[in-house]
PDB file of C-alpha atoms and ligand atoms in Angstrom:
ATOM      1  CA  MET U   1      42.754 -87.632 -16.581  1.00 95.00           C
ATOM      2  CA  LYS U   2      40.574 -86.567 -13.629  1.00 97.00           C
ATOM      3  CA  ARG U   3      39.846 -82.872 -13.601  1.00 98.00           C
ATOM      4  CA  ILE U   4      39.935 -81.215 -10.167  1.00 98.00           C
ATOM      5  CA  ALA U   5      38.394 -77.867  -9.185  1.00 98.00           C
ATOM      6  CA  VAL U   6      39.604 -76.297  -5.949  1.00 98.00           C
ATOM      7  CA  LEU U   7      37.148 -74.002  -4.145  1.00 98.00           C
ATOM      8  CA  ALA U   8      38.742 -71.525  -1.765  1.00 98.00           C
ATOM      9  CA  SER U   9      37.916 -68.240  -0.031  1.00 97.00           C
ATOM     10  CA  GLY U  10      41.207 -67.173   1.526  1.00 97.00           C
ATOM     11  CA  SER U  11      44.939 -67.511   1.430  1.00 97.00           C
ATOM     12  CA  GLY U  12      44.991 -70.692  -0.595  1.00 98.00           C
ATOM     13  CA  SER U  13      48.108 -72.385   0.753  1.00 98.00           C
ATOM     14  CA  ASN U  14      46.330 -75.755   0.473  1.00 98.00           C
ATOM     15  CA  ALA U  15      45.136 -74.875  -3.018  1.00 98.00           C
ATOM     16  CA  GLN U  16      48.740 -74.170  -3.963  1.00 98.00           C
ATOM     17  CA  ARG U  17      49.936 -77.515  -2.559  1.00 98.00           C
ATOM     18  CA  LEU U  18      47.226 -79.329  -4.490  1.00 98.00           C
ATOM     19  CA  ILE U  19      48.083 -77.552  -7.729  1.00 98.00           C
ATOM     20  CA  GLU U  20      51.776 -78.337  -7.292  1.00 98.00           C
ATOM     21  CA  HIS U  21      51.161 -81.944  -6.307  1.00 98.00           C
ATOM     22  CA  PHE U  22      49.066 -82.682  -9.396  1.00 98.00           C
ATOM     23  CA  ARG U  23      51.039 -80.490 -11.771  1.00 96.00           C
ATOM     24  CA  ALA U  24      52.850 -83.342 -13.521  1.00 91.00           C
ATOM     25  CA  HIS U  25      50.530 -86.099 -12.363  1.00 95.00           C
ATOM     26  CA  ALA U  26      49.526 -88.809 -14.819  1.00 94.00           C
ATOM     27  CA  LEU U  27      45.980 -89.235 -13.520  1.00 96.00           C
ATOM     28  CA  ALA U  28      44.727 -85.882 -12.268  1.00 98.00           C
ATOM     29  CA  GLN U  29      45.204 -82.164 -12.536  1.00 98.00           C
ATOM     30  CA  VAL U  30      43.832 -79.034 -10.898  1.00 98.00           C
ATOM     31  CA  VAL U  31      42.193 -77.306 -13.858  1.00 98.00           C
ATOM     32  CA  LEU U  32      40.225 -74.598 -12.038  1.00 98.00           C
ATOM     33  CA  VAL U  33      40.390 -72.504  -8.879  1.00 98.00           C
ATOM     34  CA  ALA U  34      36.958 -71.140  -7.998  1.00 98.00           C
ATOM     35  CA  CYS U  35      36.744 -68.405  -5.387  1.00 98.00           C
ATOM     36  CA  ASP U  36      33.986 -66.301  -3.802  1.00 98.00           C
ATOM     37  CA  GLN U  37      36.211 -63.485  -2.452  1.00 98.00           C
ATOM     38  CA  PRO U  38      37.651 -60.958  -4.922  1.00 98.00           C
ATOM     39  CA  GLN U  39      40.507 -60.024  -2.556  1.00 98.00           C
ATOM     40  CA  ALA U  40      41.526 -63.580  -1.693  1.00 98.00           C
ATOM     41  CA  ARG U  41      45.198 -64.400  -2.037  1.00 98.00           C
ATOM     42  CA  VAL U  42      44.306 -67.727  -3.645  1.00 98.00           C
ATOM     43  CA  LEU U  43      43.494 -65.857  -6.874  1.00 98.00           C
ATOM     44  CA  GLN U  44      47.046 -64.503  -7.075  1.00 98.00           C
ATOM     45  CA  ARG U  45      48.434 -67.951  -6.323  1.00 98.00           C
ATOM     46  CA  ALA U  46      46.336 -69.474  -9.138  1.00 98.00           C
ATOM     47  CA  TRP U  47      47.533 -66.763 -11.493  1.00 98.00           C
ATOM     48  CA  ASP U  48      51.184 -67.326 -10.552  1.00 98.00           C
ATOM     49  CA  LEU U  49      50.769 -71.078 -11.095  1.00 98.00           C
ATOM     50  CA  HIS U  50      48.952 -70.592 -14.429  1.00 98.00           C
ATOM     51  CA  VAL U  51      45.719 -72.211 -13.314  1.00 98.00           C
ATOM     52  CA  PRO U  52      42.500 -70.569 -14.558  1.00 98.00           C
ATOM     53  CA  SER U  53      40.392 -69.044 -11.840  1.00 98.00           C
ATOM     54  CA  TYR U  54      36.712 -68.257 -11.605  1.00 98.00           C
ATOM     55  CA  LEU U  55      35.268 -65.663  -9.254  1.00 98.00           C
ATOM     56  CA  PHE U  56      31.652 -66.096  -8.206  1.00 98.00           C
ATOM     57  CA  SER U  57      29.174 -64.527  -5.773  1.00 98.00           C
ATOM     58  CA  GLY U  58      27.092 -66.159  -3.050  1.00 97.00           C
ATOM     59  CA  LYS U  59      24.086 -65.783  -5.351  1.00 98.00           C
ATOM     60  CA  GLU U  60      25.885 -67.570  -8.181  1.00 98.00           C
ATOM     61  CA  LEU U  61      26.765 -70.376  -5.793  1.00 98.00           C
ATOM     62  CA  ARG U  62      23.085 -70.808  -4.917  1.00 97.00           C
ATOM     63  CA  ASP U  63      21.427 -70.219  -8.308  1.00 97.00           C
ATOM     64  CA  GLY U  64      23.362 -72.877 -10.241  1.00 97.00           C
ATOM     65  CA  THR U  65      25.766 -70.554 -12.070  1.00 98.00           C
ATOM     66  CA  LEU U  66      28.807 -72.092 -10.379  1.00 98.00           C
ATOM     67  CA  LEU U  67      27.460 -75.588 -11.085  1.00 98.00           C
ATOM     68  CA  GLY U  68      27.193 -74.685 -14.780  1.00 98.00           C
ATOM     69  CA  GLU U  69      30.762 -73.409 -14.780  1.00 98.00           C
ATOM     70  CA  LEU U  70      32.026 -76.609 -13.134  1.00 98.00           C
ATOM     71  CA  GLN U  71      30.149 -78.719 -15.672  1.00 98.00           C
ATOM     72  CA  GLN U  72      31.533 -76.664 -18.521  1.00 98.00           C
ATOM     73  CA  HIS U  73      35.044 -77.398 -17.234  1.00 98.00           C
ATOM     74  CA  ARG U  74      34.106 -81.117 -17.051  1.00 98.00           C
ATOM     75  CA  ILE U  75      35.111 -81.268 -13.400  1.00 98.00           C
ATOM     76  CA  ASP U  76      35.311 -84.738 -11.848  1.00 98.00           C
ATOM     77  CA  LEU U  77      36.219 -83.822  -8.278  1.00 98.00           C
ATOM     78  CA  ILE U  78      35.690 -80.685  -6.181  1.00 98.00           C
ATOM     79  CA  VAL U  79      38.211 -80.062  -3.427  1.00 98.00           C
ATOM     80  CA  LEU U  80      37.307 -77.453  -0.817  1.00 98.00           C
ATOM     81  CA  ALA U  81      40.367 -75.768   0.649  1.00 98.00           C
ATOM     82  CA  GLY U  82      39.400 -73.019   3.057  1.00 96.00           C
ATOM     83  CA  PHE U  83      36.033 -72.448   1.378  1.00 96.00           C
ATOM     84  CA  MET U  84      33.762 -70.587   3.782  1.00 92.00           C
ATOM     85  CA  ARG U  85      30.273 -71.124   2.424  1.00 92.00           C
ATOM     86  CA  LEU U  86      27.794 -73.953   2.722  1.00 90.00           C
ATOM     87  CA  ILE U  87      27.626 -76.071  -0.442  1.00 94.00           C
ATOM     88  CA  PRO U  88      24.033 -76.017  -1.747  1.00 95.00           C
ATOM     89  CA  ALA U  89      22.131 -79.302  -1.991  1.00 94.00           C
ATOM     90  CA  GLU U  90      21.913 -79.045  -5.773  1.00 96.00           C
ATOM     91  CA  LEU U  91      25.708 -78.991  -6.051  1.00 97.00           C
ATOM     92  CA  VAL U  92      26.074 -81.901  -3.605  1.00 96.00           C
ATOM     93  CA  ARG U  93      23.584 -83.923  -5.673  1.00 95.00           C
ATOM     94  CA  ALA U  94      25.418 -83.109  -8.907  1.00 96.00           C
ATOM     95  CA  PHE U  95      28.716 -84.376  -7.420  1.00 96.00           C
ATOM     96  CA  PRO U  96      27.810 -87.326  -5.187  1.00 92.00           C
ATOM     97  CA  ASP U  97      30.862 -88.409  -3.161  1.00 92.00           C
ATOM     98  CA  ARG U  98      32.912 -86.151  -5.376  1.00 96.00           C
ATOM     99  CA  ILE U  99      33.259 -83.144  -3.064  1.00 97.00           C
ATOM    100  CA  VAL U 100      35.808 -83.252  -0.259  1.00 97.00           C
ATOM    101  CA  ASN U 101      36.668 -80.786   2.463  1.00 96.00           C
ATOM    102  CA  ILE U 102      39.457 -80.344   4.969  1.00 97.00           C
ATOM    103  CA  HIS U 103      38.665 -79.203   8.501  1.00 96.00           C
ATOM    104  CA  PRO U 104      41.429 -77.987  10.836  1.00 97.00           C
ATOM    105  CA  ALA U 105      40.362 -80.056  13.873  1.00 97.00           C
ATOM    106  CA  LEU U 106      39.387 -83.564  14.838  1.00 97.00           C
ATOM    107  CA  LEU U 107      35.718 -83.752  13.862  1.00 95.00           C
ATOM    108  CA  PRO U 108      33.115 -84.217  15.226  1.00 94.00           C
ATOM    109  CA  LYS U 109      34.730 -81.978  17.845  1.00 95.00           C
ATOM    110  CA  PHE U 110      35.086 -78.292  16.974  1.00 96.00           C
ATOM    111  CA  GLY U 111      32.965 -78.449  13.836  1.00 92.00           C
ATOM    112  CA  GLY U 112      29.714 -76.963  12.600  1.00 86.00           C
ATOM    113  CA  LYS U 113      28.498 -73.497  11.697  1.00 83.00           C
ATOM    114  CA  GLY U 114      30.868 -70.725  12.759  1.00 86.00           C
ATOM    115  CA  MET U 115      33.719 -73.155  13.353  1.00 90.00           C
ATOM    116  CA  TYR U 116      36.170 -72.151  10.676  1.00 88.00           C
ATOM    117  CA  GLY U 117      39.653 -70.674  10.418  1.00 86.00           C
ATOM    118  CA  HIS U 118      40.982 -69.084  13.594  1.00 92.00           C
ATOM    119  CA  HIS U 119      37.692 -69.724  15.457  1.00 95.00           C
ATOM    120  CA  VAL U 120      38.532 -73.429  15.485  1.00 97.00           C
ATOM    121  CA  HIS U 121      42.030 -72.976  16.900  1.00 97.00           C
ATOM    122  CA  GLU U 122      40.801 -70.439  19.466  1.00 97.00           C
ATOM    123  CA  ALA U 123      38.185 -72.924  20.671  1.00 97.00           C
ATOM    124  CA  VAL U 124      40.688 -75.793  20.841  1.00 98.00           C
ATOM    125  CA  VAL U 125      43.185 -73.736  22.862  1.00 97.00           C
ATOM    126  CA  ALA U 126      40.436 -72.356  25.140  1.00 97.00           C
ATOM    127  CA  ALA U 127      39.196 -75.900  25.817  1.00 97.00           C
ATOM    128  CA  LYS U 128      42.752 -76.877  26.892  1.00 97.00           C
ATOM    129  CA  GLU U 129      42.769 -79.817  24.513  1.00 97.00           C
ATOM    130  CA  THR U 130      46.008 -81.783  24.481  1.00 98.00           C
ATOM    131  CA  GLU U 131      45.663 -82.790  20.859  1.00 98.00           C
ATOM    132  CA  SER U 132      44.122 -81.468  17.685  1.00 98.00           C
ATOM    133  CA  GLY U 133      44.524 -82.337  14.034  1.00 98.00           C
ATOM    134  CA  ILE U 134      42.859 -82.407  10.652  1.00 98.00           C
ATOM    135  CA  THR U 135      39.841 -84.149   9.202  1.00 97.00           C
ATOM    136  CA  ILE U 136      39.298 -84.784   5.508  1.00 97.00           C
ATOM    137  CA  HIS U 137      35.719 -85.723   4.709  1.00 96.00           C
ATOM    138  CA  PHE U 138      33.093 -85.911   1.995  1.00 96.00           C
ATOM    139  CA  VAL U 139      30.740 -82.959   1.837  1.00 94.00           C
ATOM    140  CA  ASN U 140      27.004 -83.136   2.302  1.00 84.00           C
ATOM    141  CA  GLU U 141      24.410 -80.393   2.839  1.00 78.00           C
ATOM    142  CA  ARG U 142      25.416 -79.776   6.454  1.00 73.00           C
ATOM    143  CA  TYR U 143      28.622 -78.186   7.721  1.00 67.00           C
ATOM    144  CA  ASP U 144      31.359 -80.715   8.549  1.00 70.00           C
ATOM    145  CA  GLU U 145      29.075 -83.758   8.660  1.00 78.00           C
ATOM    146  CA  GLY U 146      29.934 -85.791   5.557  1.00 88.00           C
ATOM    147  CA  ARG U 147      31.588 -89.211   5.764  1.00 92.00           C
ATOM    148  CA  MET U 148      35.128 -89.079   7.114  1.00 96.00           C
ATOM    149  CA  LEU U 149      38.010 -90.147   4.909  1.00 97.00           C
ATOM    150  CA  PHE U 150      41.062 -89.373   6.972  1.00 98.00           C
ATOM    151  CA  GLN U 151      42.297 -87.848  10.227  1.00 98.00           C
ATOM    152  CA  ALA U 152      45.776 -86.975  11.439  1.00 98.00           C
ATOM    153  CA  LYS U 153      46.656 -85.706  14.914  1.00 98.00           C
ATOM    154  CA  CYS U 154      49.168 -83.312  16.377  1.00 98.00           C
ATOM    155  CA  PRO U 155      49.805 -82.205  19.967  1.00 98.00           C
ATOM    156  CA  VAL U 156      48.467 -78.983  21.438  1.00 98.00           C
ATOM    157  CA  LEU U 157      51.296 -77.679  23.628  1.00 97.00           C
ATOM    158  CA  PRO U 158      50.629 -75.919  26.956  1.00 95.00           C
ATOM    159  CA  ASP U 159      51.981 -72.592  25.681  1.00 96.00           C
ATOM    160  CA  ASP U 160      50.274 -72.778  22.275  1.00 97.00           C
ATOM    161  CA  THR U 161      48.390 -69.762  20.990  1.00 97.00           C
ATOM    162  CA  PRO U 162      45.706 -70.117  18.292  1.00 97.00           C
ATOM    163  CA  GLU U 163      48.364 -68.830  15.861  1.00 97.00           C
ATOM    164  CA  SER U 164      51.059 -71.346  16.763  1.00 98.00           C
ATOM    165  CA  LEU U 165      48.520 -74.158  16.659  1.00 98.00           C
ATOM    166  CA  ALA U 166      47.253 -72.968  13.273  1.00 97.00           C
ATOM    167  CA  GLU U 167      50.790 -73.162  11.933  1.00 97.00           C
ATOM    168  CA  ARG U 168      51.219 -76.763  13.098  1.00 98.00           C
ATOM    169  CA  ILE U 169      47.838 -77.712  11.627  1.00 98.00           C
ATOM    170  CA  HIS U 170      48.633 -76.058   8.312  1.00 97.00           C
ATOM    171  CA  ALA U 171      51.850 -78.063   8.044  1.00 98.00           C
ATOM    172  CA  LEU U 172      49.837 -81.235   8.634  1.00 98.00           C
ATOM    173  CA  GLU U 173      47.300 -80.238   5.988  1.00 98.00           C
ATOM    174  CA  HIS U 174      49.968 -79.544   3.407  1.00 98.00           C
ATOM    175  CA  VAL U 175      51.461 -82.998   3.887  1.00 98.00           C
ATOM    176  CA  HIS U 176      48.224 -84.969   3.861  1.00 98.00           C
ATOM    177  CA  TYR U 177      45.604 -83.230   1.725  1.00 98.00           C
ATOM    178  CA  PRO U 178      47.203 -83.801  -1.697  1.00 98.00           C
ATOM    179  CA  ARG U 179      48.034 -87.380  -0.722  1.00 98.00           C
ATOM    180  CA  VAL U 180      44.481 -88.191   0.435  1.00 98.00           C
ATOM    181  CA  VAL U 181      42.945 -86.597  -2.662  1.00 98.00           C
ATOM    182  CA  GLU U 182      45.328 -88.614  -4.810  1.00 97.00           C
ATOM    183  CA  LYS U 183      44.316 -91.802  -3.025  1.00 97.00           C
ATOM    184  CA  LEU U 184      40.658 -90.989  -3.609  1.00 96.00           C
ATOM    185  CA  ILE U 185      41.334 -90.610  -7.319  1.00 95.00           C
ATOM    186  CA  THR U 186      43.489 -93.671  -7.739  1.00 91.00           C
ATOM    187  CA  GLY U 187      41.330 -95.803  -5.426  1.00 83.00           C
TER     188      GLY U 187
HETATM  189  C1  GRF S   1      42.752 -74.545   6.481  1.00 69.20           C
HETATM  190  O1  GRF S   1      43.193 -74.584   7.796  1.00 69.20           O
HETATM  191  C2  GRF S   1      41.576 -75.460   6.275  1.00 69.20           C
HETATM  192  O2  GRF S   1      41.570 -76.565   7.107  1.00 69.20           O
HETATM  193  C3  GRF S   1      40.423 -74.584   6.619  1.00 69.20           C
HETATM  194  O3  GRF S   1      40.776 -73.303   6.150  1.00 69.20           O
HETATM  195  C4  GRF S   1      42.186 -73.190   6.117  1.00 69.20           C
HETATM  196  C5  GRF S   1      42.583 -72.741   4.752  1.00 69.20           C
HETATM  197  O4  GRF S   1      43.934 -72.381   4.681  1.00 69.20           O
HETATM  198  N1  GRF S   1      39.194 -75.125   6.087  1.00 69.20           N
HETATM  199  P1  GRF S   1      44.568 -71.998   3.290  1.00 69.20           P
HETATM  200  O5  GRF S   1      43.708 -70.925   2.663  1.00 69.20           O
HETATM  201  O6  GRF S   1      44.608 -73.235   2.450  1.00 69.20           O
HETATM  202  O7  GRF S   1      45.939 -71.493   3.609  1.00 69.20           O
END
């Protein structure tokens, strides 16, 4: 049984989908939700779904405390789902090719520092792109630059707002993220 930790900072709708997808799975399970924001809705979602959660600070991310916690839980795979901080090199080295992230645009476009959440959709709409999508990729020490695993596209409509685009992207994420993570686990 592969043990998955989800790292999230916000609402956690992807975290929820992942938990539900692997709930009765034969090969993997989400055993921990780790979060750096005490007010994040993902903590309530984890509670409601009976998944243990772990709250940590930016300092604990950097000083190895989170790494220790993940090792204690015997985590095999780390799945970032709306996690806002840079993963420190030490953590990347401890989980080589075992940390994945989802980005709400078609990388390498609209990625990098500061390009997260609504900022991404605002930039895509402002650039009058005709399509956007999602990118699932391995994580390295730089924002949004790890090896790509999967992309899916959706149209950007002429009257889209960042909010309406975000909704379409979220729907795409919910369909694909659990499936791609599953494929990674089962090879
Ligand atoms: C998603 O759009 C994801 O691509 C991005 O942050 C958002 C998280 O949404 N990295 P949620 O918290 O899973 O609802």
